[in-house]
């Protein structure tokens, strides 16, 4: 593998420091892309990130992947399952972010392809959904190329500094 190609792997509790740093960067630099805010997340202790990355047999559809170039975490994406009996077959793609200095290297595509491969390997999981901020054409195009289809737009889904942003809802049937 070329040295500038990303290595994709599951993030574990030992990665919590790097994960937290990259997550805070994403929230600070792109507040319109996430429903979480930098202000609330910076108050969470490192133990919160460690718990989020810890595998849990009771929550098999919950995990985060990281993209590394060399030793540096440059991108991440997560899967968050739903565990109520009627919706166990669904999970949401969450927290997708690629650092700007790693953009254009296929990091986002590599993260999403690995997430889809791992999601398809989960026998009870049938469908994924995600939201993308309306106007983020690069992200929406990536999701469309991977088979996600838009099924609606929630106007004024989030408010950042008094400005409203709509969210495009997309889904993908795995089987």
XYZ file of C-alpha atoms in Angstrom:
175
model
C 0.000 0.000 0.000
C 1.292 3.452 -0.920
C 2.309 5.582 2.078
C -0.364 8.208 1.346
C -3.182 5.651 1.047
C -5.441 5.465 4.084
C -5.505 2.437 6.335
C -9.038 1.897 7.629
C -9.644 0.111 10.920
C -12.042 0.048 13.842
C -11.317 2.605 16.494
C -10.867 1.199 19.979
C -10.711 2.807 23.443
C -6.937 3.284 23.057
C -7.707 5.598 20.103
C -9.982 7.829 22.204
C -7.529 10.739 22.479
C -7.010 10.994 18.725
C -10.708 10.401 18.066
C -11.725 13.147 20.494
C -9.213 15.600 18.992
C -10.403 14.943 15.426
C -14.064 15.078 16.477
C -13.597 18.443 18.177
C -11.799 19.729 15.077
C -14.714 18.611 12.904
C -17.278 20.252 15.171
C -15.291 23.496 15.383
C -14.477 23.781 11.663
C -17.830 22.540 10.277
C -20.558 23.322 12.814
C -23.261 23.123 10.134
C -22.391 19.500 9.318
C -23.181 17.992 12.724
C -26.051 18.026 15.177
C -23.572 17.942 18.087
C -21.799 21.184 18.958
C -18.180 21.912 19.769
C -19.264 23.659 22.980
C -21.085 20.615 24.372
C -18.549 18.046 23.171
C -15.473 19.791 24.548
C -16.965 19.385 28.029
C -17.149 15.595 27.721
C -14.264 13.771 29.416
C -11.931 11.420 27.578
C -13.741 8.560 29.330
C -16.832 9.382 27.233
C -14.855 8.832 24.013
C -13.324 5.637 25.424
C -16.794 4.289 26.252
C -18.099 5.236 22.801
C -15.294 3.268 21.132
C -15.511 0.216 23.424
C -17.048 -2.822 21.688
C -20.287 -3.959 23.312
C -21.831 -7.341 22.447
C -25.248 -5.922 23.398
C -24.841 -3.199 20.740
C -23.276 -4.980 17.748
C -24.315 -2.270 15.289
C -22.331 0.437 17.102
C -18.762 1.132 16.027
C -16.444 3.785 14.636
C -13.891 3.416 11.883
C -10.785 5.538 11.539
C -8.707 6.376 8.493
C -4.994 6.629 9.160
C -2.313 8.007 6.895
C 0.901 6.950 8.538
C 0.193 7.240 12.256
C -2.231 10.149 11.912
C -5.997 9.776 12.244
C -7.323 11.824 9.311
C -10.912 10.633 9.024
C -13.671 8.814 10.835
C -17.200 7.516 10.463
C -19.507 5.645 12.784
C -22.477 3.347 12.772
C -25.126 3.685 15.452
C -27.729 0.952 15.729
C -31.296 1.103 16.859
C -32.173 -1.549 19.395
C -35.889 -1.321 20.003
C -37.496 -4.539 18.697
C -39.350 -2.925 15.800
C -36.338 -1.046 14.444
C -33.354 -3.335 15.097
C -32.906 -3.822 11.379
C -31.882 -0.142 11.020
C -28.723 1.777 11.844
C -27.540 5.326 11.215
C -24.257 6.434 9.696
C -22.911 9.152 12.008
C -19.935 11.410 12.547
C -18.416 11.283 9.049
C -15.431 13.602 8.780
C -12.238 13.821 6.758
C -9.623 16.397 7.719
C -9.165 19.003 4.967
C -5.469 18.174 4.583
C -6.458 14.588 3.667
C -9.235 15.587 1.246
C -8.976 14.367 -2.324
C -7.155 11.154 -1.405
C -10.185 8.859 -1.352
C -10.384 8.781 2.438
C -14.140 9.362 2.616
C -14.860 6.687 0.034
C -12.547 4.207 1.749
C -14.218 4.848 5.114
C -17.705 4.412 3.701
C -16.857 1.281 1.685
C -15.436 -0.362 4.814
C -18.414 0.728 6.896
C -20.765 -0.789 4.295
C -18.770 -4.034 4.211
C -18.922 -4.342 7.988
C -22.621 -3.391 8.071
C -23.449 -6.032 5.453
C -21.670 -8.644 7.595
C -24.102 -7.994 10.468
C -26.918 -10.512 9.910
C -29.734 -8.534 11.542
C -28.951 -5.230 9.844
C -31.010 -4.513 6.720
C -30.964 -0.755 6.212
C -28.796 2.304 6.862
C -29.753 5.936 6.983
C -27.890 9.195 7.306
C -28.370 12.913 7.044
C -26.224 15.364 5.138
C -26.436 19.125 5.283
C -28.216 20.435 2.207
C -25.635 22.063 -0.033
C -22.805 19.702 0.944
C -22.710 18.368 -2.600
C -19.385 16.541 -2.223
C -20.691 14.402 0.645
C -24.106 13.859 -0.907
C -22.480 12.798 -4.188
C -20.286 10.262 -2.349
C -23.307 8.765 -0.599
C -25.256 8.629 -3.865
C -22.358 6.843 -5.643
C -22.398 4.254 -2.838
C -26.096 3.554 -3.359
C -27.819 5.844 -0.856
C -30.935 7.595 -2.077
C -32.487 10.796 -0.779
C -35.997 10.448 0.601
C -36.665 13.857 2.050
C -35.378 17.133 3.388
C -35.969 18.490 6.876
C -35.948 22.285 6.590
C -34.348 24.188 9.479
C -33.040 20.920 10.939
C -30.265 22.649 12.863
C -29.493 26.214 13.874
C -25.929 27.483 14.121
C -25.290 31.058 15.246
C -28.841 32.032 14.345
C -28.632 30.500 10.851
C -30.759 27.507 9.848
C -29.587 24.537 7.800
C -31.685 21.846 6.165
C -30.745 18.159 6.333
C -31.172 15.767 3.427
C -32.266 12.316 4.634
C -30.804 9.362 2.733
C -31.034 5.602 3.096
C -29.582 2.408 1.675
C -31.058 -1.094 1.771
C -28.335 -3.597 2.539
C -30.430 -6.663 1.628
